[in-house]
XYZ file of C-alpha atoms in Angstrom:
716
model
C 38.624 192.793 81.675
C 40.334 195.540 80.021
C 38.144 198.962 79.801
C 37.116 200.814 76.365
C 35.962 204.315 77.005
C 36.033 203.026 80.754
C 33.724 200.596 80.490
C 33.912 197.224 80.184
C 33.182 195.526 76.714
C 31.682 192.311 76.697
C 33.113 189.354 74.635
C 30.568 187.965 71.785
C 29.022 184.926 71.923
C 29.903 182.123 69.584
C 28.000 181.677 66.452
C 24.699 179.363 66.552
C 24.416 176.017 65.119
C 28.345 175.617 64.215
C 29.206 172.353 62.491
C 31.733 169.787 64.100
C 34.199 170.542 60.905
C 32.966 174.323 59.892
C 36.250 176.422 59.574
C 35.748 179.458 61.595
C 38.108 182.287 62.134
C 39.383 182.855 66.349
C 41.039 185.552 68.283
C 44.103 184.005 69.717
C 43.679 186.069 73.383
C 39.835 186.272 73.559
C 38.764 183.050 71.922
C 35.805 184.385 69.959
C 34.931 182.995 66.847
C 33.605 184.257 63.624
C 32.243 182.827 60.789
C 32.824 185.917 58.462
C 36.677 186.986 57.673
C 35.293 190.949 57.695
C 33.620 190.211 60.778
C 37.119 188.979 62.296
C 39.294 191.514 60.829
C 37.301 194.379 62.051
C 37.215 192.989 65.805
C 40.955 192.176 65.562
C 41.534 195.990 64.698
C 39.263 196.736 67.435
C 41.813 195.069 69.666
C 44.803 196.542 67.850
C 43.989 200.349 68.019
C 45.460 201.699 71.383
C 42.329 202.945 72.985
C 42.342 200.227 75.684
C 42.810 200.786 79.257
C 44.276 198.293 81.959
C 41.520 198.010 85.018
C 43.724 197.361 87.573
C 46.523 199.962 86.847
C 44.486 202.571 85.226
C 47.281 202.735 82.384
C 45.895 203.846 78.997
C 46.941 203.982 75.291
C 46.874 200.052 75.271
C 46.263 197.455 73.030
C 43.706 194.999 74.092
C 46.340 192.233 74.455
C 48.791 194.653 76.361
C 45.957 195.806 78.688
C 45.161 192.113 79.295
C 49.095 191.477 80.032
C 49.087 194.282 82.183
C 46.091 193.136 84.086
C 47.602 189.738 84.735
C 50.598 190.785 86.331
C 49.103 193.432 88.536
C 46.934 190.674 89.813
C 49.783 188.390 90.409
C 51.866 191.531 91.922
C 48.369 192.067 94.651
C 48.994 188.683 95.692
C 52.148 189.997 97.539
C 49.990 191.364 100.278
C 50.224 189.338 103.413
C 47.213 187.284 104.518
C 47.233 189.241 107.977
C 46.583 192.852 106.102
C 44.060 191.447 103.672
C 41.070 191.401 105.857
C 42.147 195.159 107.487
C 42.512 196.945 104.012
C 39.157 195.307 102.547
C 37.189 196.623 105.582
C 38.333 200.275 104.998
C 37.574 199.791 100.893
C 33.702 198.447 101.603
C 31.575 201.634 100.798
C 34.317 204.267 101.026
C 33.166 207.240 99.515
C 36.941 208.553 99.238
C 38.881 209.295 96.138
C 41.343 206.458 94.989
C 44.363 208.629 95.932
C 43.003 209.339 99.138
C 41.508 206.107 100.152
C 45.289 204.396 98.970
C 46.451 206.740 101.638
C 44.234 205.808 104.137
C 44.969 202.237 103.836
C 48.714 202.855 103.690
C 48.325 204.840 107.085
C 46.423 201.766 108.818
C 48.610 199.030 107.475
C 51.843 201.131 108.821
C 50.386 200.509 112.404
C 50.274 196.513 111.574
C 53.134 194.391 112.021
C 52.886 190.982 110.750
C 55.632 187.881 110.498
C 57.946 188.371 107.535
C 57.939 191.987 107.614
C 61.131 193.741 107.148
C 61.749 197.113 109.027
C 63.910 198.904 111.969
C 64.315 198.029 115.569
C 65.808 200.225 118.228
C 69.272 198.551 119.409
C 71.804 200.616 121.317
C 70.116 203.850 120.953
C 70.230 203.737 117.184
C 67.763 202.263 114.525
C 68.583 198.664 112.759
C 67.168 196.727 110.080
C 65.549 193.761 111.323
C 62.895 190.998 110.214
C 59.636 189.752 112.132
C 60.013 185.741 112.841
C 57.139 185.525 115.522
C 54.569 187.447 117.246
C 54.915 186.653 121.360
C 51.880 187.436 123.774
C 53.828 188.442 126.814
C 50.152 189.150 128.789
C 47.076 190.435 128.025
C 47.996 193.932 127.188
C 51.656 193.316 125.884
C 52.686 192.070 122.702
C 56.411 191.146 121.867
C 57.773 190.749 118.540
C 60.623 188.101 117.590
C 62.876 189.648 115.257
C 66.347 188.913 113.516
C 69.095 191.670 113.017
C 69.934 191.661 109.428
C 73.168 192.784 107.886
C 73.918 194.797 104.415
C 73.452 191.567 102.770
C 69.979 190.608 104.059
C 71.296 187.942 106.153
C 69.982 187.228 109.438
C 72.925 187.700 112.279
C 71.064 187.351 115.739
C 67.856 187.515 117.119
C 66.103 189.591 119.764
C 62.539 190.326 121.550
C 61.195 194.113 120.980
C 58.322 195.812 122.290
C 55.868 197.641 119.635
C 57.026 201.363 120.823
C 60.758 199.979 119.582
C 59.797 199.111 116.062
C 59.368 201.428 113.245
C 58.733 201.758 109.795
C 61.016 203.862 107.958
C 58.991 204.212 104.915
C 55.323 202.598 104.316
C 55.463 199.045 103.645
C 53.512 199.144 100.345
C 53.658 201.995 97.763
C 50.638 203.938 96.597
C 50.483 202.479 93.438
C 50.450 198.883 94.604
C 47.570 199.718 96.713
C 45.540 201.523 94.102
C 46.156 198.057 92.139
C 44.540 196.054 95.091
C 41.833 198.544 95.500
C 40.707 198.135 91.765
C 41.162 194.313 91.711
C 39.386 194.091 94.717
C 36.137 196.078 93.691
C 33.634 195.728 90.855
C 32.539 200.044 91.163
C 34.016 203.198 92.635
C 32.568 205.909 94.466
C 31.359 203.871 96.564
C 33.854 201.489 96.373
C 32.082 197.897 96.919
C 34.108 194.522 97.199
C 33.200 191.499 95.066
C 30.817 189.534 96.757
C 32.775 186.400 97.162
C 35.778 188.251 98.333
C 33.263 189.988 101.059
C 32.061 186.621 102.079
C 35.229 184.897 101.929
C 36.647 187.661 105.001
C 33.176 188.072 106.511
C 32.607 191.619 105.506
C 29.052 192.911 105.420
C 27.574 193.577 101.872
C 24.582 196.020 103.204
C 25.207 199.487 102.545
C 25.536 202.177 105.738
C 22.222 203.776 106.692
C 23.477 207.163 104.970
C 24.019 205.566 101.615
C 20.745 203.889 101.188
C 18.671 206.785 100.224
C 21.277 207.495 97.281
C 22.007 203.643 96.280
C 19.939 200.182 95.667
C 20.715 196.923 94.847
C 19.690 195.540 91.593
C 20.652 192.132 90.310
C 23.358 192.078 92.856
C 24.850 195.206 91.771
C 24.980 198.146 93.910
C 23.578 200.768 91.348
C 22.762 204.751 92.129
C 19.140 205.445 92.148
C 17.874 207.879 89.359
C 15.604 210.759 89.783
C 12.289 210.365 87.759
C 11.301 213.255 85.605
C 7.851 214.984 87.093
C 6.071 213.860 84.090
C 6.934 210.011 85.066
C 6.097 210.497 88.823
C 2.569 211.390 88.436
C 0.186 209.859 86.126
C -0.704 211.960 83.114
C -4.007 213.162 82.881
C -4.201 213.901 79.128
C -3.717 212.536 75.987
C -1.157 215.121 75.040
C 1.327 214.026 78.426
C 0.922 210.674 76.988
C 1.802 211.304 73.798
C 5.007 212.896 74.884
C 5.620 210.435 77.113
C 5.864 207.838 74.383
C 7.811 210.064 72.293
C 10.510 210.704 74.933
C 10.594 207.047 75.766
C 11.295 206.380 71.900
C 14.013 208.927 71.908
C 15.720 207.782 74.919
C 15.465 204.107 73.482
C 16.791 205.306 70.180
C 19.780 207.192 72.149
C 20.314 204.234 74.016
C 20.930 202.005 71.095
C 23.148 204.239 69.284
C 25.095 204.489 72.126
C 25.404 200.856 72.493
C 26.360 200.729 68.746
C 28.967 203.411 69.249
C 30.512 201.351 72.201
C 30.565 198.155 70.204
C 32.071 199.697 66.978
C 34.175 203.057 68.313
C 35.419 205.450 65.586
C 38.878 203.980 64.155
C 41.636 206.178 65.280
C 45.176 206.110 63.715
C 47.943 204.016 65.103
C 49.924 205.609 67.373
C 53.367 203.859 66.708
C 55.848 202.218 68.004
C 53.712 199.215 68.847
C 54.453 195.457 70.004
C 56.666 194.267 66.935
C 54.346 191.364 66.261
C 51.432 193.520 65.653
C 52.619 195.801 63.187
C 51.420 195.510 59.669
C 52.678 196.167 56.145
C 52.119 199.372 55.501
C 52.006 201.907 52.238
C 54.355 204.434 53.650
C 56.784 201.587 54.541
C 60.279 201.908 53.440
C 61.823 199.081 51.292
C 63.412 196.816 54.160
C 66.294 194.687 53.248
C 66.781 190.763 54.051
C 68.221 190.086 56.881
C 71.615 188.133 56.501
C 71.896 184.766 57.708
C 74.494 184.618 60.816
C 77.484 182.286 60.799
C 77.065 179.367 62.801
C 81.016 178.134 62.583
C 81.596 177.409 66.229
C 84.286 175.057 67.488
C 82.405 174.417 70.391
C 78.774 172.614 70.605
C 76.033 175.378 69.799
C 74.292 174.683 73.770
C 77.919 175.677 74.955
C 78.000 179.094 72.890
C 76.348 181.054 75.943
C 78.529 179.550 78.403
C 81.595 180.225 76.654
C 80.643 183.971 76.023
C 79.822 184.402 79.781
C 83.289 182.929 81.221
C 85.378 185.007 78.508
C 83.868 188.260 78.815
C 84.004 188.153 82.449
C 87.786 186.836 82.561
C 88.509 189.715 79.679
C 86.535 192.083 81.957
C 88.030 191.422 85.565
C 91.582 190.724 84.398
C 93.243 193.052 86.184
C 91.534 191.700 89.583
C 92.392 188.000 88.552
C 95.738 188.952 87.259
C 94.816 187.058 84.263
C 96.600 188.470 80.922
C 93.693 189.125 77.983
C 93.206 186.450 75.499
C 90.632 186.560 72.449
C 87.764 184.615 72.289
C 88.943 182.786 69.605
C 92.380 181.015 71.351
C 89.761 180.500 74.386
C 87.795 178.462 72.077
C 90.471 176.500 70.414
C 92.292 176.020 73.956
C 88.845 174.123 75.490
C 88.922 172.005 72.418
C 92.196 170.949 72.701
C 93.010 167.385 74.279
C 96.331 168.750 76.111
C 95.640 168.732 79.788
C 98.670 171.696 80.634
C 97.856 174.250 78.408
C 99.171 177.556 79.859
C 95.932 179.577 79.041
C 93.654 176.827 80.568
C 95.601 176.436 83.521
C 95.987 180.127 84.261
C 92.390 180.771 83.593
C 91.474 177.971 86.201
C 93.915 179.009 88.520
C 93.426 182.897 88.914
C 89.695 182.144 89.478
C 90.696 179.392 92.256
C 93.292 181.960 93.818
C 90.563 184.787 94.170
C 88.014 182.336 95.612
C 90.451 181.318 98.467
C 91.149 184.808 99.166
C 87.858 185.496 100.089
C 86.174 185.303 103.569
C 83.323 182.885 102.654
C 82.589 179.751 104.315
C 82.492 177.694 101.343
C 86.151 177.931 100.801
C 87.681 176.821 104.124
C 88.278 173.406 103.259
C 90.603 174.636 100.378
C 92.459 176.913 102.662
C 93.732 174.292 104.727
C 96.289 173.403 101.881
C 99.473 174.925 102.066
C 101.054 174.348 98.847
C 100.774 177.104 96.137
C 98.318 177.006 92.994
C 100.911 176.127 90.403
C 100.614 174.158 86.865
C 101.374 171.137 88.840
C 98.849 171.530 91.873
C 95.983 173.336 90.598
C 94.271 170.400 89.375
C 94.149 169.529 93.425
C 92.226 172.832 94.214
C 89.962 172.313 91.524
C 88.905 168.683 92.837
C 88.520 169.838 96.351
C 86.126 172.963 95.030
C 84.284 170.250 92.974
C 83.850 168.207 96.437
C 82.393 171.757 97.881
C 79.906 172.389 95.352
C 78.674 168.905 95.169
C 77.176 168.942 91.589
C 76.800 165.365 90.710
C 77.314 165.733 87.006
C 80.763 168.011 87.557
C 81.951 165.842 90.343
C 81.685 162.406 87.924
C 84.895 164.206 86.141
C 86.820 164.195 89.392
C 88.605 160.847 88.585
C 89.672 161.867 85.061
C 91.373 165.199 86.390
C 93.054 163.690 89.241
C 94.548 161.396 86.924
C 96.048 164.278 84.852
C 93.757 164.047 82.073
C 91.623 167.265 82.335
C 92.379 167.781 78.378
C 90.043 164.702 77.612
C 87.100 166.001 79.203
C 84.348 167.060 76.682
C 83.533 171.108 76.258
C 80.309 170.741 78.158
C 81.989 169.467 81.077
C 84.967 172.098 80.941
C 82.614 174.864 80.450
C 80.325 173.848 83.659
C 83.514 173.828 85.439
C 84.325 177.373 84.688
C 80.703 178.564 84.947
C 80.745 177.216 88.498
C 84.097 179.006 89.261
C 82.642 181.863 87.857
C 79.375 181.911 89.868
C 81.371 181.525 93.104
C 83.956 184.615 91.861
C 80.614 186.589 91.618
C 79.746 186.014 95.084
C 83.348 186.731 96.724
C 83.445 190.109 98.793
C 86.315 191.176 96.141
C 84.098 191.107 93.329
C 81.430 193.119 95.120
C 83.892 195.758 96.689
C 85.142 196.201 92.854
C 81.540 196.755 91.405
C 80.783 199.028 93.957
C 83.898 201.192 93.349
C 83.424 201.100 89.519
C 79.679 202.130 90.285
C 80.807 205.202 92.506
C 83.434 205.921 89.702
C 81.038 205.890 86.976
C 78.713 207.981 88.924
C 81.744 210.735 89.543
C 82.598 210.632 85.829
C 78.766 210.982 85.170
C 78.661 213.972 87.430
C 81.863 215.575 86.031
C 80.304 215.556 82.564
C 77.089 217.107 83.787
C 79.034 219.746 85.608
C 81.136 220.642 82.826
C 77.722 220.888 80.455
C 75.921 223.023 82.960
C 79.062 225.340 83.450
C 79.510 226.063 80.189
C 75.989 227.084 79.466
C 75.888 229.117 82.382
C 79.096 231.093 81.171
C 77.470 231.413 77.553
C 74.044 232.581 79.176
C 75.848 235.109 81.652
C 77.678 236.714 78.441
C 74.915 236.804 76.242
C 73.075 238.376 78.911
C 75.480 241.017 79.698
C 76.149 241.663 75.904
C 72.613 242.513 75.355
C 72.656 244.705 78.084
C 75.546 246.496 77.260
C 74.211 246.972 73.582
C 70.968 248.168 75.088
C 72.567 250.759 77.453
C 75.002 252.122 75.030
C 74.458 250.827 71.538
C 76.736 250.454 68.648
C 76.714 253.044 66.059
C 78.457 254.490 63.092
C 81.413 252.072 63.783
C 81.865 253.346 67.188
C 81.612 251.259 69.866
C 81.772 251.471 73.575
C 84.663 250.340 76.169
C 82.756 247.339 77.256
C 82.282 246.159 73.376
C 85.716 247.034 72.513
C 86.692 244.464 75.822
C 84.236 241.977 74.122
C 85.932 242.352 70.782
C 89.555 241.706 72.438
C 88.161 238.579 73.877
C 87.059 237.488 70.382
C 89.788 238.342 68.095
C 90.650 235.461 66.310
C 87.149 235.204 64.489
C 86.389 238.787 64.409
C 83.730 239.531 61.840
C 83.395 243.244 60.495
C 80.807 244.250 58.631
C 80.904 246.001 55.057
C 79.774 249.744 57.040
C 81.988 248.698 59.908
C 79.405 247.631 62.292
C 80.112 244.724 64.730
C 77.643 241.991 64.419
C 76.141 241.554 67.764
C 75.494 237.601 67.298
C 78.791 236.810 65.990
C 80.552 238.439 69.090
C 78.640 236.830 71.406
C 79.051 233.475 69.555
C 82.820 233.964 69.720
C 83.039 234.735 73.138
C 80.646 231.679 74.042
C 83.292 229.508 71.960
C 86.121 231.024 74.247
C 84.428 229.834 77.460
C 84.002 226.641 76.199
C 87.864 226.650 75.302
C 88.181 227.368 78.530
C 87.071 224.157 80.158
C 89.377 221.873 77.869
C 92.841 220.864 78.475
C 95.697 223.681 79.317
C 98.035 222.708 76.039
C 94.653 223.711 74.025
C 94.198 226.742 75.788
C 97.813 227.675 75.277
C 97.300 227.176 71.737
C 94.614 229.358 71.505
C 96.289 232.000 73.452
C 98.959 231.837 70.804
C 96.816 231.885 67.755
C 94.629 235.242 69.525
C 98.474 237.318 69.546
C 99.145 236.069 66.002
C 96.020 237.382 64.510
C 94.573 241.073 63.846
C 91.636 242.494 64.956
C 90.645 243.882 61.816
C 89.807 241.370 59.087
C 89.449 242.146 55.494
C 86.492 241.207 53.932
C 87.068 237.922 51.617
C 86.127 238.527 47.662
C 85.211 235.767 45.453
C 86.308 235.364 41.785
C 87.309 238.641 42.472
C 84.524 239.992 43.255
C 83.971 241.782 46.252
C 81.286 239.911 48.669
C 78.384 242.128 50.738
C 78.493 242.337 54.603
C 75.988 239.283 55.014
C 77.786 237.181 52.678
C 81.487 238.073 54.151
C 80.115 237.086 57.587
C 78.782 233.798 56.464
C 81.929 233.039 54.375
C 84.218 233.974 57.394
C 82.170 231.622 59.830
C 82.297 228.915 57.570
C 86.012 229.180 56.627
C 87.431 229.981 60.021
C 86.125 227.552 62.438
C 88.519 226.810 64.925
C 89.690 223.030 64.405
C 90.907 222.844 67.960
C 87.544 223.654 69.570
C 86.109 220.818 67.558
C 88.805 218.121 68.167
C 88.607 219.222 71.965
C 85.035 218.461 72.221
C 85.135 215.337 70.594
C 88.384 214.320 72.649
C 86.200 215.123 75.749
C 83.325 213.331 74.715
C 85.317 210.035 73.920
C 87.286 210.571 76.853
C 84.217 210.119 79.407
C 82.957 206.870 77.264
C 86.245 205.167 77.323
C 86.689 205.758 81.146
C 82.873 204.413 81.255
C 83.763 201.426 79.341
C 86.419 200.772 81.440
C 84.459 200.457 84.447
C 82.291 197.430 83.981
C 79.619 196.952 85.995
C 77.658 194.192 83.504
C 77.021 193.562 80.050
C 73.600 193.654 78.162
C 72.511 193.024 75.036
C 71.990 195.922 72.384
C 68.377 194.924 72.229
C 66.037 192.453 70.377
C 64.287 192.064 67.139
C 60.519 191.379 66.694
C 61.074 187.566 67.461
C 62.684 188.217 70.613
C 66.286 187.459 69.573
C 68.974 189.264 71.675
C 71.929 190.949 69.973
C 75.036 191.021 71.930
C 78.315 192.973 71.107
C 81.339 192.753 72.812
C 84.042 195.124 71.965
C 86.936 192.796 72.873
C 85.876 190.312 70.334
C 84.510 192.946 67.569
C 81.518 190.053 66.575
C 77.857 191.001 67.042
C 76.345 187.918 68.698
C 72.837 186.755 67.882
C 70.956 184.373 70.589
C 67.388 183.217 69.875
C 64.851 183.477 72.040
C 65.019 180.146 73.517
C 68.868 180.760 73.672
C 69.380 177.198 72.465
C 70.900 178.695 68.879
C 73.576 181.315 68.089
C 75.290 182.741 65.332
C 77.051 186.149 64.722
C 77.701 188.886 61.954
C 81.644 190.125 61.428
C 81.452 192.490 58.553
C 80.065 196.060 57.607
C 78.136 194.849 55.025
C 75.938 192.744 57.273
C 75.422 195.444 59.796
C 74.248 197.718 57.352
C 71.585 194.700 55.992
C 70.796 194.138 59.561
C 70.135 197.969 60.393
C 67.982 198.195 57.029
C 65.849 195.245 57.916
C 64.556 196.593 61.257
C 60.733 198.477 61.478
C 61.016 201.281 63.379
C 57.459 200.928 63.917
C 57.986 198.003 66.234
C 58.836 198.761 70.178
C 61.940 196.256 70.352
C 63.189 196.738 66.554
C 63.150 200.635 66.914
C 65.360 200.520 70.102
C 67.685 197.609 68.505
C 68.172 200.178 65.692
C 68.786 203.338 68.175
C 71.645 201.372 69.791
C 73.178 200.169 66.613
C 72.986 203.619 64.979
C 74.392 204.659 68.450
C 77.506 202.115 68.253
C 77.435 201.994 64.319
C 81.336 203.797 63.977
C 82.471 201.827 66.895
C 81.304 198.462 65.746
C 82.201 199.526 62.041
C 85.838 200.082 62.765
C 86.125 196.720 64.885
C 84.536 195.010 62.001
C 87.287 196.647 59.861
C 90.132 195.827 62.477
C 89.033 192.207 62.418
C 88.928 191.958 58.431
C 92.384 193.453 58.198
C 93.474 191.068 61.147
C 91.873 188.150 59.463
C 93.635 188.705 56.210
C 96.985 189.010 57.826
C 96.390 185.621 59.212
C 95.648 183.909 56.501
C 98.844 185.741 54.764
C 100.968 184.344 57.717
C 99.384 180.622 57.659
C 100.415 180.370 54.013
C 103.842 181.791 54.382
C 104.138 179.255 56.975
C 102.739 176.596 54.575
C 104.758 177.173 51.876
C 107.927 177.377 54.349
C 107.172 173.930 55.983
C 107.153 172.163 52.486
C 111.127 173.099 52.324
C 111.792 173.096 56.295
C 110.091 171.195 59.010
C 108.507 174.022 61.157
C 107.198 173.623 64.458
C 103.441 173.653 64.564
C 103.446 176.207 67.234
C 104.741 178.877 64.856
C 101.125 178.707 62.761
C 99.174 181.519 63.822
C 96.095 179.421 63.695
C 97.943 177.766 66.973
C 98.326 180.988 69.042
C 96.746 179.707 71.729
C 99.128 177.347 72.393
C 102.137 180.557 72.780
C 99.715 182.110 75.653
C 101.829 183.959 78.593
C 99.902 185.329 81.499
C 101.902 188.568 82.124
C 99.738 189.487 84.857
C 100.787 186.601 87.239
C 100.878 186.755 90.705
C 104.501 186.044 92.177
């Protein structure tokens, strides 16, 4: 049960004398019933406040429902503790006076000595440690126990088995984390220090409920629970002799009774605290300070494939587009892929090449599942690809897909329904994902992304370090030598030479220290950029003079501060700004090239997922049950979507941040797509006008671009 001020709050009893047909208000997650709507509203507002704590994990600042979910997940996770280790852990917990952290560490040290079936640890083999898994425990004799282990490879697969002694098996790290053991302790006990197990749990594992001798003087069982003995006041231990003492006693009891009653009232009705946003989106209520939200536009749903196939369509197309180089498959648009799947021709180049590329990669792999395909000596061509496809369907042994083999063997692949075509492609992609070639490619992408991230961080740190050094050096020099009456030291003159591009001199000839530091910093930042930009910067430095005349505005001479400000605004180096942006775009572009996985932009309050594929340009919307799909394809729809999100909700705030982050890219892709659509419509109209005069072949129509697909990356 969630805790309020570290104490459990009892649920309210249902009202008395409820009529069968009486209308009531019920809290969904506690099942509490109220006759009065105001009482129901006060209770539900209490549950929505972030004042609750999860009893199992100790995590605070939660709503009541979030604390319930946290306790449920923690209880499920605690069940992962092997049965062999539950009793030893509970015996350590019972009546322990240690703090939660120390108790968890004690249990972890004890469990590290225990070995159980299913444990994954390390064993000694050939004077080295190798990962292994305990399969069985073998009693060699009364004083010796051996363990049957299976040696594991890097994919956690068993290679061979062996028998090891206890001293040849070690844990490289504790089998269970401290947080896991903390949750286990909280879940198993009803009080702390001393920690006392639940009665049923203690009886189940035959653990005594009687406290140790040293605790019996401090604690006592009352109503089946261990409670602390409270010391009574001296006036309550002996019998009062005078009436004055009796009156004082009665008065103190009344005061204590009122204090207890007030405490109960405070616990039942705590002071309302302001809600700390963001919270769960479904708990967000309309507020007075809310902005005006726009109406969310309805997504387009004009797909050529059935609605339940859109998810597979996007998955297969995105995989083929992302790993086109490895598959030797020239990229194609989503629309062309969709039209090709709906076409009834069995020898479309796009369909043949996509299947052939996936089959070739499977055959290259060293897995066991593809051995029957490898026995074929002929290459995969536009004629033989259906034979290899039928062999693949026999291997996976999927009854729904295997029923299409007869149609495929007869050369009528195009007559299959779209569900079957996408089902076959989905199985091919799943098989390709398990190959070593794809795994090696993913590992390579991960390493390259790490290297790019490391390089970007190093550049930022180096620039910041150099700026810091220059500022410290300049500050020390100005303190030691000083700058006065228009005369500067040699070191300051050197600094001026470095910043000759943007040198600013005050009206009285004094050099602004802050500007010198900023100019030197900008020079150092430019030194990290590409060489052509550095050379261009040097040429600009040589062509400009050190002495800069103060600017004038409308014929009026400006003061020193105004002149400095105007020069700063007017003389920013465009090369520096461009180079920073180019560098940032370079890193983002290189990161995008190294695909690892495609994740949604986020979710809205109803758990609908939003996907953006840069190669297509549209934002796709997937319903929470994955049964409905739609898309946005215009900048106006993007603006309306962004304006409809409530940042008080956790999910919609995260989605809004992602949309704002990629707003420029998504908008440019939308504009590019709209322009392509206009050009395509114009071409279609031109072909239509010409076809009224001259009979034109259907392949020239832009709508049939998928018929003209050629795989330019095809293997020889």
